[in-house]
PDB file of C-alpha atoms in Angstrom:
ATOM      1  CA  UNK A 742      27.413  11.615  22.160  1.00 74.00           C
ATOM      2  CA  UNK A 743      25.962  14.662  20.030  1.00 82.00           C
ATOM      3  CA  UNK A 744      24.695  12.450  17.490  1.00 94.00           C
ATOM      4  CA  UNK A 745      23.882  14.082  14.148  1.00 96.00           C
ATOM      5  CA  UNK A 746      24.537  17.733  14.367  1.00 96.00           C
ATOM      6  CA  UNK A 747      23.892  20.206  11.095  1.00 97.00           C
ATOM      7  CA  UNK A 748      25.089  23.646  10.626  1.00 96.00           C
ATOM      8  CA  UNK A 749      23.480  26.207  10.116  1.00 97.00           C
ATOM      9  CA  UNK A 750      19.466  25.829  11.696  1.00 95.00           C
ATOM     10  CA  UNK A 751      18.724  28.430   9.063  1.00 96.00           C
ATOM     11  CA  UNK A 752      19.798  30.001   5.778  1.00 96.00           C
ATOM     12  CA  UNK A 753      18.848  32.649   3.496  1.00 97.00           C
ATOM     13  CA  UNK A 754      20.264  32.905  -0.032  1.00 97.00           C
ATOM     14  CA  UNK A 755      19.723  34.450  -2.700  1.00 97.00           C
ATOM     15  CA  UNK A 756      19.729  32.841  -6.361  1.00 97.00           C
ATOM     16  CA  UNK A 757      23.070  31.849  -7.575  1.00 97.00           C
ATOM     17  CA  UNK A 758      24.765  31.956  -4.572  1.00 97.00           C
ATOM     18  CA  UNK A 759      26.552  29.005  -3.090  1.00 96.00           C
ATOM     19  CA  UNK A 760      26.813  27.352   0.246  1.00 96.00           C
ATOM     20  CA  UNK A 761      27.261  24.244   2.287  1.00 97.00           C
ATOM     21  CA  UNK A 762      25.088  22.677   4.672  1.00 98.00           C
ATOM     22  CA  UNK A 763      27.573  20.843   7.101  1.00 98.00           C
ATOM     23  CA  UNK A 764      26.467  17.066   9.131  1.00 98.00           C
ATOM     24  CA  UNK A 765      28.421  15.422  11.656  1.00 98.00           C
ATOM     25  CA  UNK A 766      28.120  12.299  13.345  1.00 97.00           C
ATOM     26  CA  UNK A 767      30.226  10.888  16.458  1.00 96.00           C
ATOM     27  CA  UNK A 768      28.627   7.192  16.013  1.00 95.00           C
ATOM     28  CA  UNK A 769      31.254   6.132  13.516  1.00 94.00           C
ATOM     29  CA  UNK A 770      28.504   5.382  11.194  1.00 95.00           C
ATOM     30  CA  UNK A 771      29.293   4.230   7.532  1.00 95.00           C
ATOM     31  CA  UNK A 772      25.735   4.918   6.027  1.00 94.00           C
ATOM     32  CA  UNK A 773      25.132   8.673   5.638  1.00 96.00           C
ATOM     33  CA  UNK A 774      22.387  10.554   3.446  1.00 96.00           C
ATOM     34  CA  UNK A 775      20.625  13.778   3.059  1.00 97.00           C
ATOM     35  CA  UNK A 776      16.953  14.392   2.111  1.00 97.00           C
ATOM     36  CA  UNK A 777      14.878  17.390   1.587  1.00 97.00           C
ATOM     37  CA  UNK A 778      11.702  17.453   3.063  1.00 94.00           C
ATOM     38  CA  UNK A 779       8.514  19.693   1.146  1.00 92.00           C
ATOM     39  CA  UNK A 780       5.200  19.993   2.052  1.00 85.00           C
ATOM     40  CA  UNK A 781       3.093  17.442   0.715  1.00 79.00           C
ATOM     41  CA  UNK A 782       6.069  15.328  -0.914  1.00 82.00           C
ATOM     42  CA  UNK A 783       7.398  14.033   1.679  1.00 84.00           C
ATOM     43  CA  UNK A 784      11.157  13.107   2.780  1.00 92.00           C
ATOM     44  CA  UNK A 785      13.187  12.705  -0.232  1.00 94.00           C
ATOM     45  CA  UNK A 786      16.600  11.240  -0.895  1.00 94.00           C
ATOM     46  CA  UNK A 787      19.157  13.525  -2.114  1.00 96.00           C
ATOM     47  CA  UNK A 788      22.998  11.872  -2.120  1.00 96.00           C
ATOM     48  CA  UNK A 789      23.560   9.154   0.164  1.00 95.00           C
ATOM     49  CA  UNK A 790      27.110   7.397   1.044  1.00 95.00           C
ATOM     50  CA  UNK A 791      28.077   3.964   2.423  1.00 93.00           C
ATOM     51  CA  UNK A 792      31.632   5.240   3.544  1.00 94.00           C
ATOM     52  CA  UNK A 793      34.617   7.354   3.645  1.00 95.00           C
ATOM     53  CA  UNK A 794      35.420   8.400  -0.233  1.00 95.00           C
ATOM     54  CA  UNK A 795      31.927   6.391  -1.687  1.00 95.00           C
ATOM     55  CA  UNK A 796      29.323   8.569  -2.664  1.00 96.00           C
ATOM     56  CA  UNK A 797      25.923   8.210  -4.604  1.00 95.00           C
ATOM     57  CA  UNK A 798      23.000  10.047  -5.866  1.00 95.00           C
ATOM     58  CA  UNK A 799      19.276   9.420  -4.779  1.00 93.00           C
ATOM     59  CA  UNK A 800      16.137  10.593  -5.852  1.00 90.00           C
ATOM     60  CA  UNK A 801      16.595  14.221  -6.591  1.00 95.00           C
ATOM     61  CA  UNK A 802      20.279  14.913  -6.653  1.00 96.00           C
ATOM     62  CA  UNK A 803      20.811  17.735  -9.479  1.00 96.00           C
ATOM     63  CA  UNK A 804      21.629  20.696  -8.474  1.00 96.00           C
ATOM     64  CA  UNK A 805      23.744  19.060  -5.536  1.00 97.00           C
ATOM     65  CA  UNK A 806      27.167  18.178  -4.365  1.00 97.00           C
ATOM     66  CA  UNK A 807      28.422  15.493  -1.751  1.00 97.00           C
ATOM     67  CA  UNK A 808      31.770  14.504  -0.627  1.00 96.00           C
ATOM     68  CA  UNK A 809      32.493  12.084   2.564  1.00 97.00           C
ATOM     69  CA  UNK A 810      36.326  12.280   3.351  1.00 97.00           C
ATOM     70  CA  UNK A 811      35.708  11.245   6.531  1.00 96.00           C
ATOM     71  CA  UNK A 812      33.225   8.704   8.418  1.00 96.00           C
ATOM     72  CA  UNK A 813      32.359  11.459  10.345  1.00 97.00           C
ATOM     73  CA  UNK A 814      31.511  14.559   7.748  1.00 97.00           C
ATOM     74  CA  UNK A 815      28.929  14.283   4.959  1.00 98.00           C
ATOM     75  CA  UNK A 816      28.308  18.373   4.111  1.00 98.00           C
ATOM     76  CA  UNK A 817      25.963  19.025   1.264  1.00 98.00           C
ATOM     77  CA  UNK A 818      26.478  21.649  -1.533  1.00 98.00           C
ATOM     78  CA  UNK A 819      24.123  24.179  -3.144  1.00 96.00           C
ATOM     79  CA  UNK A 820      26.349  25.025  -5.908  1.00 92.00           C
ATOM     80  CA  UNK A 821      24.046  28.130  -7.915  1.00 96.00           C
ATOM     81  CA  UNK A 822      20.775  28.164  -5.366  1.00 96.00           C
ATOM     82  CA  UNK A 823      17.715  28.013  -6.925  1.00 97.00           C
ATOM     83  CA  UNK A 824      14.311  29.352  -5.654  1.00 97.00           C
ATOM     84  CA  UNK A 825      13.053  25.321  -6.227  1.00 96.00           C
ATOM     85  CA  UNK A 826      15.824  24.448  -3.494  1.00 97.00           C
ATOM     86  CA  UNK A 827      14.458  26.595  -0.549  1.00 97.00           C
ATOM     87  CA  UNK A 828      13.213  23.262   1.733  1.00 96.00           C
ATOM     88  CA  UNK A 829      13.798  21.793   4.756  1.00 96.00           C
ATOM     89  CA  UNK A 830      16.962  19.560   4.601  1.00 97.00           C
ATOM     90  CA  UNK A 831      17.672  16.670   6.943  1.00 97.00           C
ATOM     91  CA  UNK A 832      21.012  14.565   7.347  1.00 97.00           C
ATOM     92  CA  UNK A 833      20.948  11.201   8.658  1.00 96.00           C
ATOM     93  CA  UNK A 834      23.262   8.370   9.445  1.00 96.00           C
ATOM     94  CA  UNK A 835      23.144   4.697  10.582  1.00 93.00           C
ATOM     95  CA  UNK A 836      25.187   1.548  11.011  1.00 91.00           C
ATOM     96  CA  UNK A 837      24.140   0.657   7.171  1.00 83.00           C
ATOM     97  CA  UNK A 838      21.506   1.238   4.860  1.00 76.00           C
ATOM     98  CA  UNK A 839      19.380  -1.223   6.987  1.00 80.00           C
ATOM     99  CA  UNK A 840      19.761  -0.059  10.548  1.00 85.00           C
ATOM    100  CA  UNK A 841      17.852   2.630  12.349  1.00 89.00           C
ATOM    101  CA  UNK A 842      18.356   6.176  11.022  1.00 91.00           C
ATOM    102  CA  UNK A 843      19.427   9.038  12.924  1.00 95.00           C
ATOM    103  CA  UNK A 844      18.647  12.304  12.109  1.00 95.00           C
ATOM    104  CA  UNK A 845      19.894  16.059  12.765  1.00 96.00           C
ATOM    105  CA  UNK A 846      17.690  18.609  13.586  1.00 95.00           C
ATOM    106  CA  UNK A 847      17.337  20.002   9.701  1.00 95.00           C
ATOM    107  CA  UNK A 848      18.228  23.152   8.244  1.00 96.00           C
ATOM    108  CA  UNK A 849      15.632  25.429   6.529  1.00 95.00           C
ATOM    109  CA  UNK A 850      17.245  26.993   4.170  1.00 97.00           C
ATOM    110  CA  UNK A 851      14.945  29.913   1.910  1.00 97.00           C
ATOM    111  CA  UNK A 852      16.705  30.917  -1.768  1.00 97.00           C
ATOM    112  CA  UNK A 853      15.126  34.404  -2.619  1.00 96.00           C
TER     113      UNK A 853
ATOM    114  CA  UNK B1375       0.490   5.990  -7.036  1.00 65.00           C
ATOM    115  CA  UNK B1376       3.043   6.924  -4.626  1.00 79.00           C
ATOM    116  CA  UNK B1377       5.021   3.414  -3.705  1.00 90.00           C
ATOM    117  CA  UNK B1378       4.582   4.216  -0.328  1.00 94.00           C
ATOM    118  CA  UNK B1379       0.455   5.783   1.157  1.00 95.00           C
ATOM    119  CA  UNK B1380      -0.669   6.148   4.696  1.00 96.00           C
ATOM    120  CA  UNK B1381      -4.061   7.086   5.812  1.00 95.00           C
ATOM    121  CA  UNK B1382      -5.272   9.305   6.993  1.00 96.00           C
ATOM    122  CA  UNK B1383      -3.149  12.300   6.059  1.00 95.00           C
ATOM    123  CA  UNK B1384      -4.692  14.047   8.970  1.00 96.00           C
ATOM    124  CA  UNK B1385      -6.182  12.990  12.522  1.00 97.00           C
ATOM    125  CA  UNK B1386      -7.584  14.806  15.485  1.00 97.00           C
ATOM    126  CA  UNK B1387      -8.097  12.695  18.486  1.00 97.00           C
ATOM    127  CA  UNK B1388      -9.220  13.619  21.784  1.00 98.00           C
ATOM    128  CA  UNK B1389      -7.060  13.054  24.837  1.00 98.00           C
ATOM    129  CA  UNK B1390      -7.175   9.359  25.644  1.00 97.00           C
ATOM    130  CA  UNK B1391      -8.491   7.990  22.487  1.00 97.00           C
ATOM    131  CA  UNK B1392      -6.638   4.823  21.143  1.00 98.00           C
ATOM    132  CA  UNK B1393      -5.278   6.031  17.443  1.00 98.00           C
ATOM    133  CA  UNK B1394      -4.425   3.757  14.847  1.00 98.00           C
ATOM    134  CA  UNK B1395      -2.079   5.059  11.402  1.00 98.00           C
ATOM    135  CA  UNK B1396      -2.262   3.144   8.290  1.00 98.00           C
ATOM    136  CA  UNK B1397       1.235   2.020   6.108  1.00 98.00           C
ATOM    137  CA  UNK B1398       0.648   0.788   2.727  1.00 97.00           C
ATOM    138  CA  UNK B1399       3.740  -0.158   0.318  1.00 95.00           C
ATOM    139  CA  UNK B1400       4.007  -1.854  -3.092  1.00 93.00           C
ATOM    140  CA  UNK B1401       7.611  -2.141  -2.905  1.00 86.00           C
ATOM    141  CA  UNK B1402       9.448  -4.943  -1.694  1.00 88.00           C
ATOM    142  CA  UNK B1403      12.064  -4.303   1.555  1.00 90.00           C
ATOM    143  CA  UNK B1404      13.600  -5.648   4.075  1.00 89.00           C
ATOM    144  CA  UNK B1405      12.272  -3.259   7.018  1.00 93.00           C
ATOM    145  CA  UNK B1406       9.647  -0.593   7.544  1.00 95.00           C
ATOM    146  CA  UNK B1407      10.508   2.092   9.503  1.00 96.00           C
ATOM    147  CA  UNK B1408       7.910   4.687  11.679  1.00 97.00           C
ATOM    148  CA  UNK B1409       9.145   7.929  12.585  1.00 97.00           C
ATOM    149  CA  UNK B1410       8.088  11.005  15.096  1.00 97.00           C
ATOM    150  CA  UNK B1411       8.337  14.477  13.618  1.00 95.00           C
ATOM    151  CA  UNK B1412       7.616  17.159  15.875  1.00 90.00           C
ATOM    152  CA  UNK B1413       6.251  20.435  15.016  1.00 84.00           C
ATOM    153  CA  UNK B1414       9.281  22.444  13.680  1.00 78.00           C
ATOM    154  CA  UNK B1415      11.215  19.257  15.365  1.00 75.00           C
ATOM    155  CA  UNK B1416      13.764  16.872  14.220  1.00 89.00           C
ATOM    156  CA  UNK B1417      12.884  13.153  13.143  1.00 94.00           C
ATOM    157  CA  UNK B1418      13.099  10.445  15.891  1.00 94.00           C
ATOM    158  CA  UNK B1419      12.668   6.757  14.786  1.00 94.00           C
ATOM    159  CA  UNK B1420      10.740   5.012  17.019  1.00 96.00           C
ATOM    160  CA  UNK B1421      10.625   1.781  14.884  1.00 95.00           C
ATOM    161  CA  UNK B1422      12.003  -0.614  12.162  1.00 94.00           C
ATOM    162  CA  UNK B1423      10.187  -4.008  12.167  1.00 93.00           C
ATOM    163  CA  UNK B1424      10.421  -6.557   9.533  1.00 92.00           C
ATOM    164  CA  UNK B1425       7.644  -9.157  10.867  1.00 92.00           C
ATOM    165  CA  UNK B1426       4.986  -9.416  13.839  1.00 94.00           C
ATOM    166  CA  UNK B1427       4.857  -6.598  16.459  1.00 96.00           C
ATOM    167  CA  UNK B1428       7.039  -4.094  18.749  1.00 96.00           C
ATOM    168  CA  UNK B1429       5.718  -2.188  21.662  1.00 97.00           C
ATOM    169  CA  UNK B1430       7.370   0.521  23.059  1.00 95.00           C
ATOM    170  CA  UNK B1431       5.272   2.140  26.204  1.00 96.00           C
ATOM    171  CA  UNK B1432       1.970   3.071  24.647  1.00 97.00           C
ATOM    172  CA  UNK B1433       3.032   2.758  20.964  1.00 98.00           C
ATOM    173  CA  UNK B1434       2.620  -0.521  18.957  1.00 98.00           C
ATOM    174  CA  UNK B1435       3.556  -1.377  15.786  1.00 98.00           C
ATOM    175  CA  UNK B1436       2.388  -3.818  13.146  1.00 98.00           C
ATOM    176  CA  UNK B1437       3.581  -5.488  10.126  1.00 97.00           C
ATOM    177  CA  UNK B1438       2.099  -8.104   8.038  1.00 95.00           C
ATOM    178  CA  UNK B1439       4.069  -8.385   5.168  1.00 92.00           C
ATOM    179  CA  UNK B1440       2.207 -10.650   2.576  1.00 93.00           C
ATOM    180  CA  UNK B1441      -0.411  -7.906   2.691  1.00 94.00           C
ATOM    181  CA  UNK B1442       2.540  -5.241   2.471  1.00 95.00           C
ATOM    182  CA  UNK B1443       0.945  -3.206   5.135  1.00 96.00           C
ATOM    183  CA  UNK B1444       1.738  -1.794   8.618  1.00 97.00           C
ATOM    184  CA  UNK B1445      -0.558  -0.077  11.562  1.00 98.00           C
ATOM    185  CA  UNK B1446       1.069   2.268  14.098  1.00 98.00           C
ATOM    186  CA  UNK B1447      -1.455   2.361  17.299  1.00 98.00           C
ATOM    187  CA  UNK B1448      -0.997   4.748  19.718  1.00 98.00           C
ATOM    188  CA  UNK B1449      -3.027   3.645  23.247  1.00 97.00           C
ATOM    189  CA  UNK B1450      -4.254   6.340  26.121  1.00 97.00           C
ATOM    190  CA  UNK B1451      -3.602   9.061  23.732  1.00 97.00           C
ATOM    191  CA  UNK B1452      -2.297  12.279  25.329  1.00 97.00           C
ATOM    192  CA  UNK B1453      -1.548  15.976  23.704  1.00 96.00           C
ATOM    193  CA  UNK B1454       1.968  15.327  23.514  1.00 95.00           C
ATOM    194  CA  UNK B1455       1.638  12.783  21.207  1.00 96.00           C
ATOM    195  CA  UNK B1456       0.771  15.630  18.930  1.00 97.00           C
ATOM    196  CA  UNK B1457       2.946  15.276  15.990  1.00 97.00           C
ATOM    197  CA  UNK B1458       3.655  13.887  11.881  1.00 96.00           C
ATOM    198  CA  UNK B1459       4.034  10.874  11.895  1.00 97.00           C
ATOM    199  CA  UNK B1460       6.132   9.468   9.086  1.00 97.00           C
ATOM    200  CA  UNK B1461       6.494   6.059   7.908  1.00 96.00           C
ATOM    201  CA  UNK B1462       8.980   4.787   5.408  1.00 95.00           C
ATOM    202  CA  UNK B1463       9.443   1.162   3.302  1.00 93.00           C
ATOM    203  CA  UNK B1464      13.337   0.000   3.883  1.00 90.00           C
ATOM    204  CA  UNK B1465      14.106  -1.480   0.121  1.00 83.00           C
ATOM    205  CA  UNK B1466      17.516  -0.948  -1.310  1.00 77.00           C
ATOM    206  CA  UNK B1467      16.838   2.702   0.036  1.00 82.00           C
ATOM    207  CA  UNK B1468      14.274   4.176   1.986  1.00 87.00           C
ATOM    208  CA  UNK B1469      11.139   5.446   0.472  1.00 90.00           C
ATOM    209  CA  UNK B1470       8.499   7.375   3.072  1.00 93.00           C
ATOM    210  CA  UNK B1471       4.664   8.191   2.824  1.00 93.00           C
ATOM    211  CA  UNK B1472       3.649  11.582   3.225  1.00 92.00           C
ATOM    212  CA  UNK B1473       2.941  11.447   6.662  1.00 94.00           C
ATOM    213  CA  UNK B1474      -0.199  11.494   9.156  1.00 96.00           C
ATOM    214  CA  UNK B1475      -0.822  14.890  11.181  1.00 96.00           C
ATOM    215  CA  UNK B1476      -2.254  14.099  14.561  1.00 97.00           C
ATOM    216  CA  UNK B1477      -3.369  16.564  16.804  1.00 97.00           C
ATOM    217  CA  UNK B1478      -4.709  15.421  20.412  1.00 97.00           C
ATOM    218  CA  UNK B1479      -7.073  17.258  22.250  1.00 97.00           C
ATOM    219  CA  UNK B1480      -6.883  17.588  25.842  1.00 96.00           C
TER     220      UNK B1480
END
C-alpha cells in the first residue's frame, strides 16, 4: 500500500493564482481532512470529509475548496492564493474521525 | 489559553537520558493522540490511548483522564529520537498542542 500520497512536495505561486493540492489514499478510508501546519500554531484543521460526496469545513477553511467524489481523492483548492496561505499543508485519512490518522508527506507550498 | 498545551516547547537531552513530554487538555474527547514529526518529515502516529498506558519499544504513553492530562516518556534516549513531537486531544475533531522540540545529544 502507498498510503497517503500528496502532489506536488512543493509549490510556488504567486498571489491570485490558483491551484490544487492533490491526496490519495489506497486504505479505503471514509474519514479524510487537510490541515495547515505554521510555526508556532500548530496543526490546524482546514476541510475535513466523512465520505464520498460529504464534505465540511474546520477551523480555518476560507479561502479553500474541497470536494471528495471518491473514497479515495480528497484534493484541496487555493482558489486566489494569498501570501497568508504559504504553509505547510498535510492530508490525512483514517477509518473514522476516531481511528488513527495517517498522514502524507505535506506539501510546502510559498504564495509570493 | 490554547485548549490543548504541552511542556516544554523545547528539550535537549543527552544520549540515554529518560525524557518525559507533558499533554494538557481542557476539552473533553474520546482519545488523545501522540505523533512523531521529523525534521522536514511527515507525521507518524505512534499513539491514541483513551485510559491507562501503551508501550511501544522504548516509548510509553500515559493518560489519566480525570486530570485531563497525558505524559509521553521516551526511555534510553538516542539521537534519532530527535524530532517534534506533537500531541493532539480526539473530541468531535482533533485539536493538537504546539508541539515539543527534542534534540538528543550523542
Amino acid at each position: 500500500n502507498a498510503g497517503v500520497t500528496q502532489t506536488p512536495k512543493f509549490q510556488v505561486l504567486k498571489t491570485g493564482q490558483s491551484m490544487t493540492l492533490q491526496c490519495a489514499q489506497d486504505m479505503n478510508h471514509e474519514y479524510m481532512s487537510w490541515y495547515r501546519q505554521d510555526p508556532g500554531m500548530g496543526l490546524r484543521l482546514i476541510h475535513y470529509s466523512v465520505g464520498a460526496g460529504i464534505t465540511d469545513q474546520g477551523e480555518v477553511p476560507n479561502g479553500y475548496n474541497v470536494s471528495r467524489s471518491t473514497t479515495e481523492d480528497f484534493p484541496l483548492r487555493l482558489l486566489s492564493a494569498a501570501p497568508s496561505q504559504t504553509s505547510v499543508y498535510f492530508c490525512a485519512s483514517s477509518y473514522s474521525n476516531h481511528n488513527e490518522q495517517f498522514f502524507g508527506p505535506g506539501t510546502r507550498l510559498t504564495v509570493l | 489559553k490554547n485548549e490543548v498545551e504541552q511542556s516544554p516547547q523545547n528539550l535537549t537531552a543527552q544520549e540515554g537520558e529518560f525524557i518525559t513530554i507533558n499533554c494538557s487538555y481542557s476539552v473533553g474527547i474520546s482519545a488523545l493522540h501522540w505523533l512523531q514529526q521529523h525534521p522536514g518529515g511527515g507525521i507518524v502516529s505512534l499513539f491514541m490511548l483513551s485510559s491507562g498506558k501503551k508501550k511501544h519499544g522504548r516509548l510509553i504513553a500515559t493518560i489519566n483522564i480525570q486530570e485531563k492530562h497525558s505524559s509521553l516518556h521516551i526511555t534510553a534516549s538516542h539521537p534519532r529520537d530527535s524530532a517534534v513531537y506533537i500531541c493532539a486531544a480526539q473530541g468531535g475533531k482533533l485539536i493538537f498542542g504546539q508541539g515539543t522540540e527534542l534534540s538528543v545529544k550523542p
